[in-house]
């Protein structure tokens, strides 16, 4: 996989930050909006071939940058995201 470029899609209610090459998704962090300024992180998944390369962390970093810009608060239900917020104090300002 060449340069890692995280993309974002959002349909007004649900969305995801993802890593895609060709037609294949290699990593994805899925969320649902629980109001205009509240986001629930539901699920994070990274392809086995990229495990251990920090892809999940990169997905979360992109999500955090987005919610800071949009002034959205986050509720991490996803075990991975929850663990990352516990570990990285500098991200906790976005928590609900």
GROMACS .gro file of N, CA, C and O in nm:
model
  384
    1UNK      N    1   0.084  -0.118   0.000
    1UNK     CA    2   0.000   0.000   0.000
    1UNK      C    3   0.089   0.124   0.000
    1UNK      O    4   0.181   0.134   0.078
    2UNK      N    5   0.058   0.216  -0.088
    2UNK     CA    6   0.139   0.338  -0.098
    2UNK      C    7   0.109   0.433   0.018
    2UNK      O    8   0.091   0.391   0.130
    3UNK      N    9   0.100   0.559  -0.009
    3UNK     CA   10   0.075   0.659   0.093
    3UNK      C   11  -0.063   0.637   0.157
    3UNK      O   12  -0.160   0.607   0.089
    4UNK      N   13  -0.068   0.654   0.288
    4UNK     CA   14  -0.194   0.634   0.359
    4UNK      C   15  -0.276   0.762   0.352
    4UNK      O   16  -0.233   0.866   0.400
    5UNK      N   17  -0.392   0.752   0.290
    5UNK     CA   18  -0.479   0.868   0.276
    5UNK      C   19  -0.616   0.830   0.332
    5UNK      O   20  -0.687   0.748   0.276
    6UNK      N   21  -0.648   0.890   0.447
    6UNK     CA   22  -0.776   0.862   0.511
    6UNK      C   23  -0.884   0.946   0.443
    6UNK      O   24  -0.866   1.066   0.422
    7UNK      N   25  -0.995   0.881   0.409
    7UNK     CA   26  -1.107   0.951   0.347
    7UNK      C   27  -1.224   0.955   0.445
    7UNK      O   28  -1.227   0.880   0.542
    8UNK      N   29  -1.322   1.040   0.415
    8UNK     CA   30  -1.439   1.056   0.502
    8UNK      C   31  -1.565   1.057   0.417
    8UNK      O   32  -1.568   1.121   0.312
    9UNK      N   33  -1.666   0.983   0.464
    9UNK     CA   34  -1.796   0.990   0.399
    9UNK      C   35  -1.902   1.008   0.507
    9UNK      O   36  -1.887   0.956   0.618
   10UNK      N   37  -2.007   1.083   0.475
   10UNK     CA   38  -2.111   1.113   0.572
   10UNK      C   39  -2.241   1.137   0.498
   10UNK      O   40  -2.244   1.215   0.401
   11UNK      N   41  -2.349   1.071   0.540
   11UNK     CA   42  -2.477   1.085   0.468
   11UNK      C   43  -2.578   1.172   0.544
   11UNK      O   44  -2.695   1.175   0.509
   12UNK      N   45  -2.533   1.240   0.648
   12UNK     CA   46  -2.624   1.322   0.727
   12UNK      C   47  -2.660   1.257   0.859
   12UNK      O   48  -2.697   1.325   0.954
   13UNK      N   49  -2.648   1.124   0.866
   13UNK     CA   50  -2.678   1.050   0.989
   13UNK      C   51  -2.563   0.959   1.028
   13UNK      O   52  -2.521   0.954   1.142
   14UNK      N   53  -2.514   0.882   0.931
   14UNK     CA   54  -2.405   0.787   0.955
   14UNK      C   55  -2.284   0.825   0.870
   14UNK      O   56  -2.299   0.888   0.767
   15UNK      N   57  -2.168   0.781   0.915
   15UNK     CA   58  -2.050   0.810   0.835
   15UNK      C   59  -1.934   0.721   0.875
   15UNK      O   60  -1.945   0.638   0.964
   16UNK      N   61  -1.822   0.740   0.806
   16UNK     CA   62  -1.702   0.665   0.841
   16UNK      C   63  -1.578   0.738   0.790
   16UNK      O   64  -1.583   0.814   0.694
   17UNK      N   65  -1.469   0.712   0.860
   17UNK     CA   66  -1.336   0.750   0.814
   17UNK      C   67  -1.275   0.619   0.768
   17UNK      O   68  -1.285   0.518   0.839
   18UNK      N   69  -1.216   0.619   0.649
   18UNK     CA   70  -1.172   0.491   0.595
   18UNK      C   71  -1.047   0.504   0.510
   18UNK      O   72  -1.012   0.612   0.464
   19UNK      N   73  -0.983   0.390   0.491
   19UNK     CA   74  -0.864   0.377   0.409
   19UNK      C   75  -0.899   0.277   0.300
   19UNK      O   76  -0.939   0.164   0.330
   20UNK      N   77  -0.889   0.321   0.175
   20UNK     CA   78  -0.932   0.240   0.063
   20UNK      C   79  -0.825   0.242  -0.045
   20UNK      O   80  -0.764   0.345  -0.070
   21UNK      N   81  -0.803   0.127  -0.104
   21UNK     CA   82  -0.714   0.122  -0.221
   21UNK      C   83  -0.783   0.036  -0.325
   21UNK      O   84  -0.822  -0.076  -0.298
   22UNK      N   85  -0.800   0.092  -0.443
   22UNK     CA   86  -0.879   0.024  -0.544
   22UNK      C   87  -1.023   0.021  -0.494
   22UNK      O   88  -1.074   0.122  -0.448
   23UNK      N   89  -1.085  -0.094  -0.496
   23UNK     CA   90  -1.222  -0.105  -0.447
   23UNK      C   91  -1.225  -0.169  -0.309
   23UNK      O   92  -1.331  -0.204  -0.259
   24UNK      N   93  -1.108  -0.188  -0.247
   24UNK     CA   94  -1.103  -0.258  -0.119
   24UNK      C   95  -1.079  -0.162  -0.003
   24UNK      O   96  -0.992  -0.078  -0.008
   25UNK      N   97  -1.161  -0.178   0.101
   25UNK     CA   98  -1.142  -0.101   0.225
   25UNK      C   99  -1.048  -0.178   0.315
   25UNK      O  100  -1.070  -0.294   0.346
   26UNK      N  101  -0.941  -0.111   0.357
   26UNK     CA  102  -0.842  -0.174   0.444
   26UNK      C  103  -0.859  -0.134   0.590
   26UNK      O  104  -0.805  -0.198   0.679
   27UNK      N  105  -0.932  -0.028   0.613
   27UNK     CA  106  -0.956   0.017   0.749
   27UNK      C  107  -1.074   0.110   0.751
   27UNK      O  108  -1.099   0.183   0.654
   28UNK      N  109  -1.151   0.105   0.863
   28UNK     CA  110  -1.271   0.188   0.869
   28UNK      C  111  -1.308   0.213   1.015
   28UNK      O  112  -1.301   0.124   1.099
   29UNK      N  113  -1.347   0.337   1.044
   29UNK     CA  114  -1.402   0.374   1.174
   29UNK      C  115  -1.541   0.429   1.146
   29UNK      O  116  -1.556   0.532   1.080
   30UNK      N  117  -1.643   0.359   1.194
   30UNK     CA  118  -1.782   0.389   1.162
   30UNK      C  119  -1.847   0.465   1.278
   30UNK      O  120  -1.828   0.428   1.394
   31UNK      N  121  -1.925   0.567   1.244
   31UNK     CA  122  -1.995   0.642   1.348
   31UNK      C  123  -2.139   0.672   1.306
   31UNK      O  124  -2.176   0.659   1.190
   32UNK      N  125  -2.219   0.709   1.406
   32UNK     CA  126  -2.356   0.752   1.383
   32UNK      C  127  -2.377   0.880   1.465
   32UNK      O  128  -2.322   0.894   1.574
   33UNK      N  129  -2.451   0.973   1.408
   33UNK     CA  130  -2.479   1.097   1.479
   33UNK      C  131  -2.597   1.074   1.574
   33UNK      O  132  -2.696   1.012   1.537
   34UNK      N  133  -2.584   1.125   1.698
   34UNK     CA  134  -2.690   1.111   1.798
   34UNK      C  135  -2.746   1.250   1.829
   34UNK      O  136  -2.779   1.280   1.941
   35UNK      N  137  -2.752   1.334   1.727
   35UNK     CA  138  -2.794   1.473   1.742
   35UNK      C  139  -2.702   1.557   1.657
   35UNK      O  140  -2.603   1.507   1.604
   36UNK      N  141  -2.731   1.686   1.645
   36UNK     CA  142  -2.650   1.771   1.555
   36UNK      C  143  -2.504   1.785   1.598
   36UNK      O  144  -2.417   1.804   1.515
   37UNK      N  145  -2.476   1.774   1.727
   37UNK     CA  146  -2.339   1.795   1.775
   37UNK      C  147  -2.291   1.681   1.864
   37UNK      O  148  -2.208   1.700   1.953
   38UNK      N  149  -2.343   1.560   1.839
   38UNK     CA  150  -2.302   1.444   1.917
   38UNK      C  151  -2.282   1.323   1.826
   38UNK      O  152  -2.369   1.291   1.746
   39UNK      N  153  -2.166   1.259   1.837
   39UNK     CA  154  -2.129   1.147   1.751
   39UNK      C  155  -2.097   1.025   1.836
   39UNK      O  156  -2.028   1.036   1.936
   40UNK      N  157  -2.147   0.910   1.793
   40UNK     CA  158  -2.115   0.783   1.859
   40UNK      C  159  -2.024   0.703   1.766
   40UNK      O  160  -2.062   0.673   1.652
   41UNK      N  161  -1.903   0.669   1.815
   41UNK     CA  162  -1.814   0.583   1.737
   41UNK      C  163  -1.859   0.440   1.765
   41UNK      O  164  -1.854   0.393   1.879
   42UNK      N  165  -1.905   0.371   1.661
   42UNK     CA  166  -1.962   0.237   1.677
   42UNK      C  167  -1.861   0.124   1.659
   42UNK      O  168  -1.869   0.023   1.727
   43UNK      N  169  -1.771   0.140   1.563
   43UNK     CA  170  -1.692   0.024   1.522
   43UNK      C  171  -1.565   0.068   1.450
   43UNK      O  172  -1.567   0.164   1.374
   44UNK      N  173  -1.456  -0.003   1.477
   44UNK     CA  174  -1.332   0.019   1.403
   44UNK      C  175  -1.282  -0.116   1.354
   44UNK      O  176  -1.284  -0.213   1.430
   45UNK      N  177  -1.240  -0.119   1.230
   45UNK     CA  178  -1.189  -0.244   1.173
   45UNK      C  179  -1.071  -0.214   1.082
   45UNK      O  180  -1.075  -0.120   1.003
   46UNK      N  181  -0.966  -0.295   1.096
   46UNK     CA  182  -0.848  -0.281   1.011
   46UNK      C  183  -0.815  -0.419   0.953
   46UNK      O  184  -0.817  -0.518   1.025
   47UNK      N  185  -0.787  -0.422   0.824
   47UNK     CA  186  -0.754  -0.546   0.756
   47UNK      C  187  -0.632  -0.612   0.821
   47UNK      O  188  -0.538  -0.544   0.862
   48UNK      N  189  -0.636  -0.745   0.828
   48UNK     CA  190  -0.527  -0.823   0.888
   48UNK      C  191  -0.390  -0.784   0.831
   48UNK      O  192  -0.291  -0.780   0.902
   49UNK      N  193  -0.385  -0.755   0.700
   49UNK     CA  194  -0.258  -0.724   0.634
   49UNK      C  195  -0.194  -0.595   0.686
   49UNK      O  196  -0.076  -0.572   0.665
   50UNK      N  197  -0.272  -0.511   0.754
   50UNK     CA  198  -0.220  -0.383   0.803
   50UNK      C  199  -0.216  -0.376   0.956
   50UNK      O  200  -0.184  -0.271   1.011
   51UNK      N  201  -0.248  -0.485   1.022
   51UNK     CA  202  -0.248  -0.486   1.169
   51UNK      C  203  -0.110  -0.445   1.221
   51UNK      O  204  -0.008  -0.479   1.165
   52UNK      N  205  -0.111  -0.367   1.330
   52UNK     CA  206   0.015  -0.327   1.393
   52UNK      C  207   0.083  -0.209   1.328
   52UNK      O  208   0.193  -0.172   1.367
   53UNK      N  209   0.019  -0.146   1.229
   53UNK     CA  210   0.080  -0.031   1.161
   53UNK      C  211   0.020   0.103   1.203
   53UNK      O  212   0.047   0.205   1.140
   54UNK      N  213  -0.062   0.100   1.305
   54UNK     CA  214  -0.119   0.224   1.356
   54UNK      C  215  -0.232   0.283   1.273
   54UNK      O  216  -0.265   0.400   1.286
   55UNK      N  217  -0.293   0.201   1.190
   55UNK     CA  218  -0.401   0.250   1.103
   55UNK      C  219  -0.522   0.295   1.185
   55UNK      O  220  -0.580   0.400   1.160
   56UNK      N  221  -0.558   0.217   1.285
   56UNK     CA  222  -0.671   0.254   1.372
   56UNK      C  223  -0.648   0.389   1.436
   56UNK      O  224  -0.738   0.473   1.444
   57UNK      N  225  -0.526   0.413   1.481
   57UNK     CA  226  -0.491   0.542   1.542
   57UNK      C  227  -0.501   0.656   1.443
   57UNK      O  228  -0.546   0.766   1.477
   58UNK      N  229  -0.460   0.630   1.319
   58UNK     CA  230  -0.470   0.734   1.215
   58UNK      C  231  -0.616   0.766   1.184
   58UNK      O  232  -0.653   0.882   1.164
   59UNK      N  233  -0.700   0.662   1.181
   59UNK     CA  234  -0.843   0.684   1.159
   59UNK      C  235  -0.900   0.771   1.272
   59UNK      O  236  -0.975   0.866   1.247
   60UNK      N  237  -0.863   0.738   1.396
   60UNK     CA  238  -0.912   0.815   1.510
   60UNK      C  239  -0.860   0.959   1.506
   60UNK      O  240  -0.935   1.053   1.534
   61UNK      N  241  -0.735   0.978   1.468
   61UNK     CA  242  -0.679   1.114   1.459
   61UNK      C  243  -0.757   1.199   1.359
   61UNK      O  244  -0.786   1.317   1.384
   62UNK      N  245  -0.794   1.139   1.246
   62UNK     CA  246  -0.873   1.212   1.145
   62UNK      C  247  -1.010   1.247   1.198
   62UNK      O  248  -1.060   1.357   1.179
   63UNK      N  249  -1.073   1.150   1.268
   63UNK     CA  250  -1.205   1.173   1.325
   63UNK      C  251  -1.197   1.286   1.428
   63UNK      O  252  -1.281   1.377   1.428
   64UNK      N  253  -1.097   1.284   1.515
   64UNK     CA  254  -1.082   1.387   1.618
   64UNK      C  255  -1.061   1.524   1.555
   64UNK      O  256  -1.121   1.623   1.597
   65UNK      N  257  -0.979   1.532   1.450
   65UNK     CA  258  -0.957   1.661   1.381
   65UNK      C  259  -1.090   1.713   1.325
   65UNK      O  260  -1.120   1.832   1.336
   66UNK      N  261  -1.170   1.622   1.269
   66UNK     CA  262  -1.300   1.660   1.213
   66UNK      C  263  -1.395   1.711   1.320
   66UNK      O  264  -1.456   1.817   1.306
   67UNK      N  265  -1.408   1.638   1.431
   67UNK     CA  266  -1.505   1.678   1.534
   67UNK      C  267  -1.461   1.807   1.604
   67UNK      O  268  -1.545   1.887   1.645
   68UNK      N  269  -1.331   1.830   1.616
   68UNK     CA  270  -1.284   1.957   1.674
   68UNK      C  271  -1.326   2.073   1.585
   68UNK      O  272  -1.375   2.175   1.632
   69UNK      N  273  -1.307   2.056   1.454
   69UNK     CA  274  -1.340   2.162   1.358
   69UNK      C  275  -1.491   2.190   1.359
   69UNK      O  276  -1.534   2.304   1.353
   70UNK      N  277  -1.571   2.083   1.369
   70UNK     CA  278  -1.717   2.095   1.363
   70UNK      C  279  -1.781   2.115   1.501
   70UNK      O  280  -1.903   2.124   1.511
   71UNK      N  281  -1.697   2.117   1.607
   71UNK     CA  282  -1.744   2.132   1.745
   71UNK      C  283  -1.847   2.025   1.784
   71UNK      O  284  -1.953   2.054   1.838
   72UNK      N  285  -1.812   1.900   1.754
   72UNK     CA  286  -1.896   1.784   1.785
   72UNK      C  287  -1.833   1.710   1.903
   72UNK      O  288  -1.712   1.698   1.911
   73UNK      N  289  -1.917   1.660   1.994
   73UNK     CA  290  -1.869   1.579   2.106
   73UNK      C  291  -1.885   1.431   2.070
   73UNK      O  292  -1.975   1.392   1.996
   74UNK      N  293  -1.797   1.347   2.127
   74UNK     CA  294  -1.787   1.207   2.089
   74UNK      C  295  -1.819   1.115   2.205
   74UNK      O  296  -1.775   1.139   2.318
   75UNK      N  297  -1.893   1.008   2.175
   75UNK     CA  298  -1.917   0.899   2.269
   75UNK      C  299  -1.857   0.773   2.205
   75UNK      O  300  -1.910   0.723   2.105
   76UNK      N  301  -1.746   0.723   2.258
   76UNK     CA  302  -1.683   0.604   2.198
   76UNK      C  303  -1.741   0.473   2.252
   76UNK      O  304  -1.708   0.432   2.363
   77UNK      N  305  -1.829   0.409   2.177
   77UNK     CA  306  -1.881   0.278   2.216
   77UNK      C  307  -1.790   0.167   2.165
   77UNK      O  308  -1.787   0.058   2.220
   78UNK      N  309  -1.717   0.195   2.058
   78UNK     CA  310  -1.623   0.100   2.001
   78UNK      C  311  -1.511   0.074   2.103
   78UNK      O  312  -1.451   0.168   2.154
   79UNK      N  313  -1.481  -0.054   2.134
   79UNK     CA  314  -1.376  -0.086   2.232
   79UNK      C  315  -1.239  -0.028   2.195
   79UNK      O  316  -1.167   0.019   2.284
   80UNK      N  317  -1.204  -0.028   2.068
   80UNK     CA  318  -1.075   0.027   2.026
   80UNK      C  319  -1.070   0.177   2.055
   80UNK      O  320  -0.974   0.226   2.114
   81UNK      N  321  -1.172   0.250   2.010
   81UNK     CA  322  -1.174   0.395   2.031
   81UNK      C  323  -1.174   0.428   2.180
   81UNK      O  324  -1.103   0.518   2.225
   82UNK      N  325  -1.252   0.353   2.257
   82UNK     CA  326  -1.258   0.375   2.402
   82UNK      C  327  -1.120   0.359   2.464
   82UNK      O  328  -1.077   0.441   2.546
   83UNK      N  329  -1.048   0.256   2.424
   83UNK     CA  330  -0.913   0.229   2.476
   83UNK      C  331  -0.816   0.341   2.436
   83UNK      O  332  -0.734   0.384   2.516
   84UNK      N  333  -0.828   0.391   2.314
   84UNK     CA  334  -0.740   0.498   2.267
   84UNK      C  335  -0.765   0.628   2.344
   84UNK      O  336  -0.671   0.698   2.379
   85UNK      N  337  -0.891   0.659   2.373
   85UNK     CA  338  -0.921   0.780   2.450
   85UNK      C  339  -0.867   0.767   2.592
   85UNK      O  340  -0.821   0.864   2.650
   86UNK      N  341  -0.872   0.645   2.646
   86UNK     CA  342  -0.819   0.622   2.780
   86UNK      C  343  -0.667   0.642   2.782
   86UNK      O  344  -0.611   0.696   2.875
   87UNK      N  345  -0.602   0.596   2.675
   87UNK     CA  346  -0.456   0.600   2.664
   87UNK      C  347  -0.403   0.740   2.630
   87UNK      O  348  -0.298   0.780   2.678
   88UNK      N  349  -0.474   0.814   2.545
   88UNK     CA  350  -0.424   0.942   2.493
   88UNK      C  351  -0.503   1.060   2.551
   88UNK      O  352  -0.605   1.099   2.496
   89UNK      N  353  -0.450   1.116   2.656
   89UNK     CA  354  -0.516   1.226   2.724
   89UNK      C  355  -0.541   1.345   2.632
   89UNK      O  356  -0.642   1.416   2.645
   90UNK      N  357  -0.452   1.368   2.535
   90UNK     CA  358  -0.464   1.484   2.446
   90UNK      C  359  -0.587   1.478   2.354
   90UNK      O  360  -0.621   1.578   2.289
   91UNK      N  361  -0.654   1.363   2.348
   91UNK     CA  362  -0.773   1.350   2.263
   91UNK      C  363  -0.903   1.372   2.341
   91UNK      O  364  -1.008   1.388   2.282
   92UNK      N  365  -0.895   1.371   2.473
   92UNK     CA  366  -1.016   1.367   2.555
   92UNK      C  367  -1.100   1.492   2.553
   92UNK      O  368  -1.215   1.491   2.598
   93UNK      N  369  -1.049   1.601   2.498
   93UNK     CA  370  -1.129   1.725   2.493
   93UNK      C  371  -1.255   1.709   2.407
   93UNK      O  372  -1.349   1.785   2.421
   94UNK      N  373  -1.257   1.608   2.321
   94UNK     CA  374  -1.373   1.590   2.232
   94UNK      C  375  -1.479   1.498   2.292
   94UNK      O  376  -1.586   1.481   2.236
   95UNK      N  377  -1.448   1.437   2.407
   95UNK     CA  378  -1.543   1.344   2.468
   95UNK      C  379  -1.666   1.418   2.522
   95UNK      O  380  -1.656   1.531   2.571
   96UNK      N  381  -1.778   1.352   2.516
   96UNK     CA  382  -1.905   1.408   2.562
   96UNK      C  383  -1.909   1.411   2.715
   96UNK      O  384  -1.871   1.321   2.780
   0.00000   0.00000   0.00000
